[in-house]
Amino acid sequence: MNVLSEILFQFIRRFLSFPLITYIFKFFKNNRTLFSWRRDKIESNDGKNKFIFTLTNGTLRINSLSQNDTDIYELITYNSDGIRLEVWTLHLSIQGKKNFF
């Protein structure tokens, strides 16, 4: 499990322990909604196949990870009235050299 997945897993595990309070969560990159979840399903996924979220284990997979994915990501939870409950911020920095074969 990569670092981003582990952080999201910790959050989602906590998130799922309050099912009567938390109703919606939205995941953002640079103020753009990547996907939103309501009750038991993903409602929108603007990242298409780039970002794949698995609710059962809290894994967020970023396909074709590159330095362009370095950014600030936010996960925001809301109750059923749309009132913001929590904001989690993740600073993701992709480092390393490209390998050319």
PDB file of N, CA and C in Angstrom:
ATOM      1  N   MET A   1       0.859  -1.175   0.000  1.00  0.00           N
ATOM      2  CA  MET A   1       0.000   0.000   0.000  1.00  0.00           C
ATOM      3  C   MET A   1       0.901   1.232   0.000  1.00  0.00           C
ATOM      4  N   ASN A   2       0.650   2.185  -0.910  1.00  0.00           N
ATOM      5  CA  ASN A   2       1.490   3.379  -0.947  1.00  0.00           C
ATOM      6  C   ASN A   2       1.053   4.380   0.120  1.00  0.00           C
ATOM      7  N   VAL A   3       1.836   5.430   0.304  1.00  0.00           N
ATOM      8  CA  VAL A   3       1.579   6.399   1.368  1.00  0.00           C
ATOM      9  C   VAL A   3       0.216   7.059   1.219  1.00  0.00           C
ATOM     10  N   LEU A   4      -0.130   7.472   0.002  1.00  0.00           N
ATOM     11  CA  LEU A   4      -1.427   8.110  -0.219  1.00  0.00           C
ATOM     12  C   LEU A   4      -2.556   7.155   0.136  1.00  0.00           C
ATOM     13  N   SER A   5      -2.451   5.915  -0.272  1.00  0.00           N
ATOM     14  CA  SER A   5      -3.480   4.930   0.040  1.00  0.00           C
ATOM     15  C   SER A   5      -3.601   4.727   1.537  1.00  0.00           C
ATOM     16  N   GLU A   6      -2.476   4.660   2.235  1.00  0.00           N
ATOM     17  CA  GLU A   6      -2.500   4.447   3.677  1.00  0.00           C
ATOM     18  C   GLU A   6      -3.171   5.612   4.398  1.00  0.00           C
ATOM     19  N   ILE A   7      -2.864   6.836   4.002  1.00  0.00           N
ATOM     20  CA  ILE A   7      -3.484   8.008   4.623  1.00  0.00           C
ATOM     21  C   ILE A   7      -4.980   8.009   4.371  1.00  0.00           C
ATOM     22  N   LEU A   8      -5.377   7.743   3.139  1.00  0.00           N
ATOM     23  CA  LEU A   8      -6.806   7.704   2.839  1.00  0.00           C
ATOM     24  C   LEU A   8      -7.489   6.547   3.548  1.00  0.00           C
ATOM     25  N   PHE A   9      -6.804   5.420   3.669  1.00  0.00           N
ATOM     26  CA  PHE A   9      -7.379   4.283   4.372  1.00  0.00           C
ATOM     27  C   PHE A   9      -7.668   4.658   5.818  1.00  0.00           C
ATOM     28  N   GLN A  10      -6.735   5.335   6.475  1.00  0.00           N
ATOM     29  CA  GLN A  10      -6.941   5.762   7.858  1.00  0.00           C
ATOM     30  C   GLN A  10      -8.146   6.688   7.965  1.00  0.00           C
ATOM     31  N   PHE A  11      -8.250   7.618   7.016  1.00  0.00           N
ATOM     32  CA  PHE A  11      -9.381   8.536   7.047  1.00  0.00           C
ATOM     33  C   PHE A  11     -10.691   7.804   6.802  1.00  0.00           C
ATOM     34  N   ILE A  12     -10.730   6.966   5.763  1.00  0.00           N
ATOM     35  CA  ILE A  12     -11.967   6.282   5.410  1.00  0.00           C
ATOM     36  C   ILE A  12     -12.399   5.351   6.528  1.00  0.00           C
ATOM     37  N   ARG A  13     -11.464   4.684   7.172  1.00  0.00           N
ATOM     38  CA  ARG A  13     -11.823   3.822   8.297  1.00  0.00           C
ATOM     39  C   ARG A  13     -12.496   4.656   9.390  1.00  0.00           C
ATOM     40  N   ARG A  14     -11.963   5.828   9.657  1.00  0.00           N
ATOM     41  CA  ARG A  14     -12.582   6.714  10.647  1.00  0.00           C
ATOM     42  C   ARG A  14     -13.924   7.223  10.140  1.00  0.00           C
ATOM     43  N   PHE A  15     -13.964   7.593   8.871  1.00  0.00           N
ATOM     44  CA  PHE A  15     -15.180   8.093   8.242  1.00  0.00           C
ATOM     45  C   PHE A  15     -16.307   7.072   8.340  1.00  0.00           C
ATOM     46  N   LEU A  16     -16.011   5.825   8.051  1.00  0.00           N
ATOM     47  CA  LEU A  16     -17.035   4.787   8.059  1.00  0.00           C
ATOM     48  C   LEU A  16     -17.497   4.422   9.460  1.00  0.00           C
ATOM     49  N   SER A  17     -16.755   4.824  10.478  1.00  0.00           N
ATOM     50  CA  SER A  17     -17.183   4.527  11.843  1.00  0.00           C
ATOM     51  C   SER A  17     -18.270   5.488  12.319  1.00  0.00           C
ATOM     52  N   PHE A  18     -18.611   6.508  11.525  1.00  0.00           N
ATOM     53  CA  PHE A  18     -19.662   7.461  11.861  1.00  0.00           C
ATOM     54  C   PHE A  18     -20.719   7.528  10.767  1.00  0.00           C
ATOM     55  N   PRO A  19     -21.310   6.391  10.365  1.00  0.00           N
ATOM     56  CA  PRO A  19     -22.217   6.398   9.214  1.00  0.00           C
ATOM     57  C   PRO A  19     -23.483   7.207   9.415  1.00  0.00           C
ATOM     58  N   LEU A  20     -23.910   7.432  10.651  1.00  0.00           N
ATOM     59  CA  LEU A  20     -25.132   8.191  10.873  1.00  0.00           C
ATOM     60  C   LEU A  20     -24.891   9.692  10.811  1.00  0.00           C
ATOM     61  N   ILE A  21     -23.658  10.114  10.966  1.00  0.00           N
ATOM     62  CA  ILE A  21     -23.338  11.538  10.961  1.00  0.00           C
ATOM     63  C   ILE A  21     -22.867  11.982   9.581  1.00  0.00           C
ATOM     64  N   THR A  22     -21.902  11.280   9.045  1.00  0.00           N
ATOM     65  CA  THR A  22     -21.324  11.657   7.766  1.00  0.00           C
ATOM     66  C   THR A  22     -22.158  11.085   6.641  1.00  0.00           C
ATOM     67  N   TYR A  23     -22.481  11.931   5.692  1.00  0.00           N
ATOM     68  CA  TYR A  23     -23.381  11.548   4.620  1.00  0.00           C
ATOM     69  C   TYR A  23     -22.708  11.618   3.258  1.00  0.00           C
ATOM     70  N   ILE A  24     -21.852  12.601   3.085  1.00  0.00           N
ATOM     71  CA  ILE A  24     -21.230  12.864   1.788  1.00  0.00           C
ATOM     72  C   ILE A  24     -19.741  13.124   2.006  1.00  0.00           C
ATOM     73  N   PHE A  25     -18.913  12.660   1.082  1.00  0.00           N
ATOM     74  CA  PHE A  25     -17.559  13.189   1.069  1.00  0.00           C
ATOM     75  C   PHE A  25     -17.154  13.488  -0.357  1.00  0.00           C
ATOM     76  N   LYS A  26     -16.282  14.465  -0.487  1.00  0.00           N
ATOM     77  CA  LYS A  26     -15.783  14.896  -1.790  1.00  0.00           C
ATOM     78  C   LYS A  26     -14.266  14.957  -1.724  1.00  0.00           C
ATOM     79  N   PHE A  27     -13.646  14.511  -2.802  1.00  0.00           N
ATOM     80  CA  PHE A  27     -12.197  14.500  -2.886  1.00  0.00           C
ATOM     81  C   PHE A  27     -11.772  15.484  -3.966  1.00  0.00           C
ATOM     82  N   PHE A  28     -10.886  16.412  -3.595  1.00  0.00           N
ATOM     83  CA  PHE A  28     -10.476  17.501  -4.481  1.00  0.00           C
ATOM     84  C   PHE A  28      -8.979  17.465  -4.743  1.00  0.00           C
ATOM     85  N   LYS A  29      -8.604  17.940  -5.909  1.00  0.00           N
ATOM     86  CA  LYS A  29      -7.207  18.244  -6.227  1.00  0.00           C
ATOM     87  C   LYS A  29      -7.205  19.653  -6.792  1.00  0.00           C
ATOM     88  N   ASN A  30      -6.484  20.545  -6.120  1.00  0.00           N
ATOM     89  CA  ASN A  30      -6.367  21.915  -6.605  1.00  0.00           C
ATOM     90  C   ASN A  30      -7.746  22.542  -6.824  1.00  0.00           C
ATOM     91  N   ASN A  31      -8.635  22.347  -5.865  1.00  0.00           N
ATOM     92  CA  ASN A  31     -10.009  22.884  -5.874  1.00  0.00           C
ATOM     93  C   ASN A  31     -10.898  22.308  -6.973  1.00  0.00           C
ATOM     94  N   ARG A  32     -10.479  21.235  -7.619  1.00  0.00           N
ATOM     95  CA  ARG A  32     -11.300  20.569  -8.626  1.00  0.00           C
ATOM     96  C   ARG A  32     -11.777  19.238  -8.053  1.00  0.00           C
ATOM     97  N   THR A  33     -13.077  18.982  -8.115  1.00  0.00           N
ATOM     98  CA  THR A  33     -13.620  17.741  -7.577  1.00  0.00           C
ATOM     99  C   THR A  33     -13.181  16.564  -8.436  1.00  0.00           C
ATOM    100  N   LEU A  34     -12.496  15.616  -7.815  1.00  0.00           N
ATOM    101  CA  LEU A  34     -12.096  14.397  -8.510  1.00  0.00           C
ATOM    102  C   LEU A  34     -13.215  13.366  -8.453  1.00  0.00           C
ATOM    103  N   PHE A  35     -13.841  13.242  -7.281  1.00  0.00           N
ATOM    104  CA  PHE A  35     -15.023  12.392  -7.171  1.00  0.00           C
ATOM    105  C   PHE A  35     -15.782  12.755  -5.906  1.00  0.00           C
ATOM    106  N   SER A  36     -17.044  12.402  -5.880  1.00  0.00           N
ATOM    107  CA  SER A  36     -17.862  12.588  -4.683  1.00  0.00           C
ATOM    108  C   SER A  36     -18.593  11.288  -4.385  1.00  0.00           C
ATOM    109  N   TRP A  37     -18.858  11.077  -3.127  1.00  0.00           N
ATOM    110  CA  TRP A  37     -19.501   9.857  -2.658  1.00  0.00           C
ATOM    111  C   TRP A  37     -20.678  10.239  -1.770  1.00  0.00           C
ATOM    112  N   ARG A  38     -21.798   9.581  -1.982  1.00  0.00           N
ATOM    113  CA  ARG A  38     -22.990   9.831  -1.166  1.00  0.00           C
ATOM    114  C   ARG A  38     -23.563   8.480  -0.761  1.00  0.00           C
ATOM    115  N   ARG A  39     -23.747   8.341   0.531  1.00  0.00           N
ATOM    116  CA  ARG A  39     -24.267   7.087   1.109  1.00  0.00           C
ATOM    117  C   ARG A  39     -23.366   5.908   0.763  1.00  0.00           C
ATOM    118  N   ASP A  40     -23.703   5.149  -0.252  1.00  0.00           N
ATOM    119  CA  ASP A  40     -22.944   3.930  -0.521  1.00  0.00           C
ATOM    120  C   ASP A  40     -22.422   3.836  -1.950  1.00  0.00           C
ATOM    121  N   LYS A  41     -22.339   4.978  -2.647  1.00  0.00           N
ATOM    122  CA  LYS A  41     -21.849   4.901  -4.022  1.00  0.00           C
ATOM    123  C   LYS A  41     -21.154   6.190  -4.440  1.00  0.00           C
ATOM    124  N   ILE A  42     -20.284   6.046  -5.416  1.00  0.00           N
ATOM    125  CA  ILE A  42     -19.624   7.210  -5.996  1.00  0.00           C
ATOM    126  C   ILE A  42     -20.588   7.848  -6.978  1.00  0.00           C
ATOM    127  N   GLU A  43     -20.832   9.152  -6.811  1.00  0.00           N
ATOM    128  CA  GLU A  43     -21.783   9.861  -7.669  1.00  0.00           C
ATOM    129  C   GLU A  43     -21.131  10.483  -8.885  1.00  0.00           C
ATOM    130  N   SER A  44     -19.926  10.981  -8.720  1.00  0.00           N
ATOM    131  CA  SER A  44     -19.238  11.580  -9.860  1.00  0.00           C
ATOM    132  C   SER A  44     -17.768  11.240  -9.770  1.00  0.00           C
ATOM    133  N   ASN A  45     -17.142  11.150 -10.902  1.00  0.00           N
ATOM    134  CA  ASN A  45     -15.724  10.841 -10.954  1.00  0.00           C
ATOM    135  C   ASN A  45     -15.121  11.589 -12.134  1.00  0.00           C
ATOM    136  N   ASP A  46     -14.716  12.834 -11.884  1.00  0.00           N
ATOM    137  CA  ASP A  46     -14.153  13.660 -12.946  1.00  0.00           C
ATOM    138  C   ASP A  46     -12.762  13.213 -13.359  1.00  0.00           C
ATOM    139  N   GLY A  47     -12.107  12.436 -12.507  1.00  0.00           N
ATOM    140  CA  GLY A  47     -10.779  11.953 -12.845  1.00  0.00           C
ATOM    141  C   GLY A  47     -10.811  10.780 -13.810  1.00  0.00           C
ATOM    142  N   LYS A  48     -12.004  10.304 -14.139  1.00  0.00           N
ATOM    143  CA  LYS A  48     -12.202   9.146 -15.022  1.00  0.00           C
ATOM    144  C   LYS A  48     -11.331   7.988 -14.556  1.00  0.00           C
ATOM    145  N   ASN A  49     -10.445   7.502 -15.383  1.00  0.00           N
ATOM    146  CA  ASN A  49      -9.625   6.353 -15.010  1.00  0.00           C
ATOM    147  C   ASN A  49      -8.318   6.733 -14.327  1.00  0.00           C
ATOM    148  N   LYS A  50      -8.055   8.008 -14.177  1.00  0.00           N
ATOM    149  CA  LYS A  50      -6.822   8.451 -13.531  1.00  0.00           C
ATOM    150  C   LYS A  50      -6.861   8.150 -12.034  1.00  0.00           C
ATOM    151  N   PHE A  51      -7.992   8.447 -11.390  1.00  0.00           N
ATOM    152  CA  PHE A  51      -8.148   8.235  -9.958  1.00  0.00           C
ATOM    153  C   PHE A  51      -9.218   7.179  -9.733  1.00  0.00           C
ATOM    154  N   ILE A  52      -8.833   6.085  -9.086  1.00  0.00           N
ATOM    155  CA  ILE A  52      -9.781   5.007  -8.816  1.00  0.00           C
ATOM    156  C   ILE A  52      -9.856   4.811  -7.309  1.00  0.00           C
ATOM    157  N   PHE A  53     -11.050   4.988  -6.755  1.00  0.00           N
ATOM    158  CA  PHE A  53     -11.259   4.881  -5.319  1.00  0.00           C
ATOM    159  C   PHE A  53     -12.017   3.605  -5.008  1.00  0.00           C
ATOM    160  N   THR A  54     -11.518   2.841  -4.041  1.00  0.00           N
ATOM    161  CA  THR A  54     -12.174   1.626  -3.584  1.00  0.00           C
ATOM    162  C   THR A  54     -12.624   1.849  -2.152  1.00  0.00           C
ATOM    163  N   LEU A  55     -13.931   1.986  -1.958  1.00  0.00           N
ATOM    164  CA  LEU A  55     -14.471   2.311  -0.645  1.00  0.00           C
ATOM    165  C   LEU A  55     -14.241   1.202   0.370  1.00  0.00           C
ATOM    166  N   THR A  56     -14.315  -0.043  -0.043  1.00  0.00           N
ATOM    167  CA  THR A  56     -14.226  -1.150   0.908  1.00  0.00           C
ATOM    168  C   THR A  56     -12.922  -1.178   1.689  1.00  0.00           C
ATOM    169  N   ASN A  57     -11.834  -0.710   1.089  1.00  0.00           N
ATOM    170  CA  ASN A  57     -10.573  -0.688   1.832  1.00  0.00           C
ATOM    171  C   ASN A  57      -9.942   0.705   1.903  1.00  0.00           C
ATOM    172  N   GLY A  58     -10.644   1.714   1.401  1.00  0.00           N
ATOM    173  CA  GLY A  58     -10.163   3.085   1.496  1.00  0.00           C
ATOM    174  C   GLY A  58      -8.978   3.405   0.611  1.00  0.00           C
ATOM    175  N   THR A  59      -8.808   2.665  -0.454  1.00  0.00           N
ATOM    176  CA  THR A  59      -7.656   2.858  -1.332  1.00  0.00           C
ATOM    177  C   THR A  59      -7.972   3.841  -2.450  1.00  0.00           C
ATOM    178  N   LEU A  60      -7.087   4.799  -2.624  1.00  0.00           N
ATOM    179  CA  LEU A  60      -7.146   5.677  -3.788  1.00  0.00           C
ATOM    180  C   LEU A  60      -5.946   5.329  -4.650  1.00  0.00           C
ATOM    181  N   ARG A  61      -6.212   4.911  -5.851  1.00  0.00           N
ATOM    182  CA  ARG A  61      -5.136   4.565  -6.779  1.00  0.00           C
ATOM    183  C   ARG A  61      -5.029   5.666  -7.822  1.00  0.00           C
ATOM    184  N   ILE A  62      -3.807   6.132  -8.044  1.00  0.00           N
ATOM    185  CA  ILE A  62      -3.550   7.112  -9.091  1.00  0.00           C
ATOM    186  C   ILE A  62      -2.811   6.379 -10.199  1.00  0.00           C
ATOM    187  N   ASN A  63      -3.478   6.193 -11.316  1.00  0.00           N
ATOM    188  CA  ASN A  63      -2.862   5.509 -12.450  1.00  0.00           C
ATOM    189  C   ASN A  63      -1.890   6.431 -13.168  1.00  0.00           C
ATOM    190  N   SER A  64      -0.845   5.858 -13.715  1.00  0.00           N
ATOM    191  CA  SER A  64       0.182   6.604 -14.452  1.00  0.00           C
ATOM    192  C   SER A  64       0.685   7.781 -13.623  1.00  0.00           C
ATOM    193  N   LEU A  65       1.049   7.502 -12.386  1.00  0.00           N
ATOM    194  CA  LEU A  65       1.533   8.517 -11.459  1.00  0.00           C
ATOM    195  C   LEU A  65       2.736   9.236 -12.053  1.00  0.00           C
ATOM    196  N   SER A  66       2.707  10.567 -11.974  1.00  0.00           N
ATOM    197  CA  SER A  66       3.813  11.367 -12.509  1.00  0.00           C
ATOM    198  C   SER A  66       4.022  12.588 -11.621  1.00  0.00           C
ATOM    199  N   GLN A  67       5.050  13.342 -11.927  1.00  0.00           N
ATOM    200  CA  GLN A  67       5.312  14.553 -11.152  1.00  0.00           C
ATOM    201  C   GLN A  67       4.176  15.560 -11.289  1.00  0.00           C
ATOM    202  N   ASN A  68       3.379  15.458 -12.340  1.00  0.00           N
ATOM    203  CA  ASN A  68       2.215  16.336 -12.493  1.00  0.00           C
ATOM    204  C   ASN A  68       1.154  16.080 -11.423  1.00  0.00           C
ATOM    205  N   ASP A  69       1.239  14.941 -10.747  1.00  0.00           N
ATOM    206  CA  ASP A  69       0.289  14.628  -9.683  1.00  0.00           C
ATOM    207  C   ASP A  69       0.691  15.255  -8.355  1.00  0.00           C
ATOM    208  N   THR A  70       1.869  15.862  -8.312  1.00  0.00           N
ATOM    209  CA  THR A  70       2.276  16.597  -7.117  1.00  0.00           C
ATOM    210  C   THR A  70       1.312  17.756  -6.928  1.00  0.00           C
ATOM    211  N   ASP A  71       0.665  17.794  -5.780  1.00  0.00           N
ATOM    212  CA  ASP A  71      -0.325  18.849  -5.535  1.00  0.00           C
ATOM    213  C   ASP A  71      -0.875  18.707  -4.122  1.00  0.00           C
ATOM    214  N   ILE A  72      -1.837  19.542  -3.819  1.00  0.00           N
ATOM    215  CA  ILE A  72      -2.557  19.475  -2.554  1.00  0.00           C
ATOM    216  C   ILE A  72      -3.904  18.819  -2.821  1.00  0.00           C
ATOM    217  N   TYR A  73      -4.189  17.766  -2.076  1.00  0.00           N
ATOM    218  CA  TYR A  73      -5.448  17.043  -2.189  1.00  0.00           C
ATOM    219  C   TYR A  73      -6.243  17.260  -0.907  1.00  0.00           C
ATOM    220  N   GLU A  74      -7.560  17.359  -1.040  1.00  0.00           N
ATOM    221  CA  GLU A  74      -8.421  17.526   0.134  1.00  0.00           C
ATOM    222  C   GLU A  74      -9.569  16.529   0.089  1.00  0.00           C
ATOM    223  N   LEU A  75      -9.911  16.025   1.255  1.00  0.00           N
ATOM    224  CA  LEU A  75     -11.079  15.181   1.418  1.00  0.00           C
ATOM    225  C   LEU A  75     -11.975  15.898   2.413  1.00  0.00           C
ATOM    226  N   ILE A  76     -13.197  16.231   2.001  1.00  0.00           N
ATOM    227  CA  ILE A  76     -14.123  16.995   2.837  1.00  0.00           C
ATOM    228  C   ILE A  76     -15.365  16.156   3.085  1.00  0.00           C
ATOM    229  N   THR A  77     -15.790  16.084   4.346  1.00  0.00           N
ATOM    230  CA  THR A  77     -17.006  15.348   4.687  1.00  0.00           C
ATOM    231  C   THR A  77     -18.113  16.330   5.050  1.00  0.00           C
ATOM    232  N   TYR A  78     -19.345  15.923   4.742  1.00  0.00           N
ATOM    233  CA  TYR A  78     -20.533  16.735   5.001  1.00  0.00           C
ATOM    234  C   TYR A  78     -21.599  15.858   5.643  1.00  0.00           C
ATOM    235  N   ASN A  79     -22.481  16.484   6.425  1.00  0.00           N
ATOM    236  CA  ASN A  79     -23.615  15.728   6.943  1.00  0.00           C
ATOM    237  C   ASN A  79     -24.759  15.793   5.938  1.00  0.00           C
ATOM    238  N   SER A  80     -25.910  15.218   6.287  1.00  0.00           N
ATOM    239  CA  SER A  80     -27.032  15.148   5.345  1.00  0.00           C
ATOM    240  C   SER A  80     -27.619  16.517   5.015  1.00  0.00           C
ATOM    241  N   ASP A  81     -27.320  17.534   5.825  1.00  0.00           N
ATOM    242  CA  ASP A  81     -27.786  18.894   5.549  1.00  0.00           C
ATOM    243  C   ASP A  81     -26.774  19.691   4.727  1.00  0.00           C
ATOM    244  N   GLY A  82     -25.683  19.050   4.342  1.00  0.00           N
ATOM    245  CA  GLY A  82     -24.661  19.728   3.552  1.00  0.00           C
ATOM    246  C   GLY A  82     -23.699  20.557   4.379  1.00  0.00           C
ATOM    247  N   ILE A  83     -23.727  20.396   5.693  1.00  0.00           N
ATOM    248  CA  ILE A  83     -22.822  21.138   6.570  1.00  0.00           C
ATOM    249  C   ILE A  83     -21.484  20.406   6.640  1.00  0.00           C
ATOM    250  N   ARG A  84     -20.421  21.160   6.410  1.00  0.00           N
ATOM    251  CA  ARG A  84     -19.073  20.591   6.409  1.00  0.00           C
ATOM    252  C   ARG A  84     -18.726  20.086   7.809  1.00  0.00           C
ATOM    253  N   LEU A  85     -18.235  18.851   7.870  1.00  0.00           N
ATOM    254  CA  LEU A  85     -17.849  18.255   9.143  1.00  0.00           C
ATOM    255  C   LEU A  85     -16.339  18.261   9.353  1.00  0.00           C
ATOM    256  N   GLU A  86     -15.608  17.791   8.352  1.00  0.00           N
ATOM    257  CA  GLU A  86     -14.154  17.700   8.478  1.00  0.00           C
ATOM    258  C   GLU A  86     -13.485  17.991   7.144  1.00  0.00           C
ATOM    259  N   VAL A  87     -12.256  18.483   7.235  1.00  0.00           N
ATOM    260  CA  VAL A  87     -11.423  18.681   6.047  1.00  0.00           C
ATOM    261  C   VAL A  87     -10.079  18.024   6.330  1.00  0.00           C
ATOM    262  N   TRP A  88      -9.687  17.129   5.448  1.00  0.00           N
ATOM    263  CA  TRP A  88      -8.387  16.475   5.535  1.00  0.00           C
ATOM    264  C   TRP A  88      -7.565  16.935   4.340  1.00  0.00           C
ATOM    265  N   THR A  89      -6.341  17.362   4.593  1.00  0.00           N
ATOM    266  CA  THR A  89      -5.477  17.864   3.530  1.00  0.00           C
ATOM    267  C   THR A  89      -4.240  16.977   3.414  1.00  0.00           C
ATOM    268  N   LEU A  90      -3.899  16.661   2.185  1.00  0.00           N
ATOM    269  CA  LEU A  90      -2.724  15.848   1.907  1.00  0.00           C
ATOM    270  C   LEU A  90      -1.860  16.578   0.887  1.00  0.00           C
ATOM    271  N   HIS A  91      -0.593  16.760   1.220  1.00  0.00           N
ATOM    272  CA  HIS A  91       0.373  17.346   0.293  1.00  0.00           C
ATOM    273  C   HIS A  91       1.144  16.183  -0.323  1.00  0.00           C
ATOM    274  N   LEU A  92       0.910  15.926  -1.590  1.00  0.00           N
ATOM    275  CA  LEU A  92       1.567  14.819  -2.282  1.00  0.00           C
ATOM    276  C   LEU A  92       2.698  15.364  -3.141  1.00  0.00           C
ATOM    277  N   SER A  93       3.892  14.829  -2.932  1.00  0.00           N
ATOM    278  CA  SER A  93       5.061  15.253  -3.695  1.00  0.00           C
ATOM    279  C   SER A  93       5.689  14.027  -4.349  1.00  0.00           C
ATOM    280  N   ILE A  94       5.700  14.006  -5.663  1.00  0.00           N
ATOM    281  CA  ILE A  94       6.294  12.908  -6.417  1.00  0.00           C
ATOM    282  C   ILE A  94       7.728  13.296  -6.744  1.00  0.00           C
ATOM    283  N   GLN A  95       8.672  12.491  -6.302  1.00  0.00           N
ATOM    284  CA  GLN A  95      10.083  12.779  -6.526  1.00  0.00           C
ATOM    285  C   GLN A  95      10.751  11.578  -7.160  1.00  0.00           C
ATOM    286  N   GLY A  96      11.864  11.811  -7.775  1.00  0.00           N
ATOM    287  CA  GLY A  96      12.631  10.720  -8.370  1.00  0.00           C
ATOM    288  C   GLY A  96      13.017  11.043  -9.794  1.00  0.00           C
ATOM    289  N   LYS A  97      13.843  10.196 -10.327  1.00  0.00           N
ATOM    290  CA  LYS A  97      14.314  10.370 -11.696  1.00  0.00           C
ATOM    291  C   LYS A  97      13.516   9.481 -12.623  1.00  0.00           C
ATOM    292  N   LYS A  98      13.325   9.955 -13.828  1.00  0.00           N
ATOM    293  CA  LYS A  98      12.670   9.140 -14.846  1.00  0.00           C
ATOM    294  C   LYS A  98      13.685   8.142 -15.379  1.00  0.00           C
ATOM    295  N   ASN A  99      13.228   6.929 -15.577  1.00  0.00           N
ATOM    296  CA  ASN A  99      14.083   5.898 -16.169  1.00  0.00           C
ATOM    297  C   ASN A  99      13.753   5.768 -17.642  1.00  0.00           C
ATOM    298  N   PHE A 100      14.759   5.842 -18.460  1.00  0.00           N
ATOM    299  CA  PHE A 100      14.575   5.672 -19.899  1.00  0.00           C
ATOM    300  C   PHE A 100      15.231   4.358 -20.307  1.00  0.00           C
ATOM    301  N   PHE A 101      14.498   3.551 -21.019  1.00  0.00           N
ATOM    302  CA  PHE A 101      15.030   2.253 -21.455  1.00  0.00           C
ATOM    303  C   PHE A 101      15.267   2.259 -22.933  1.00  0.00           C
TER     304      PHE A 101
END
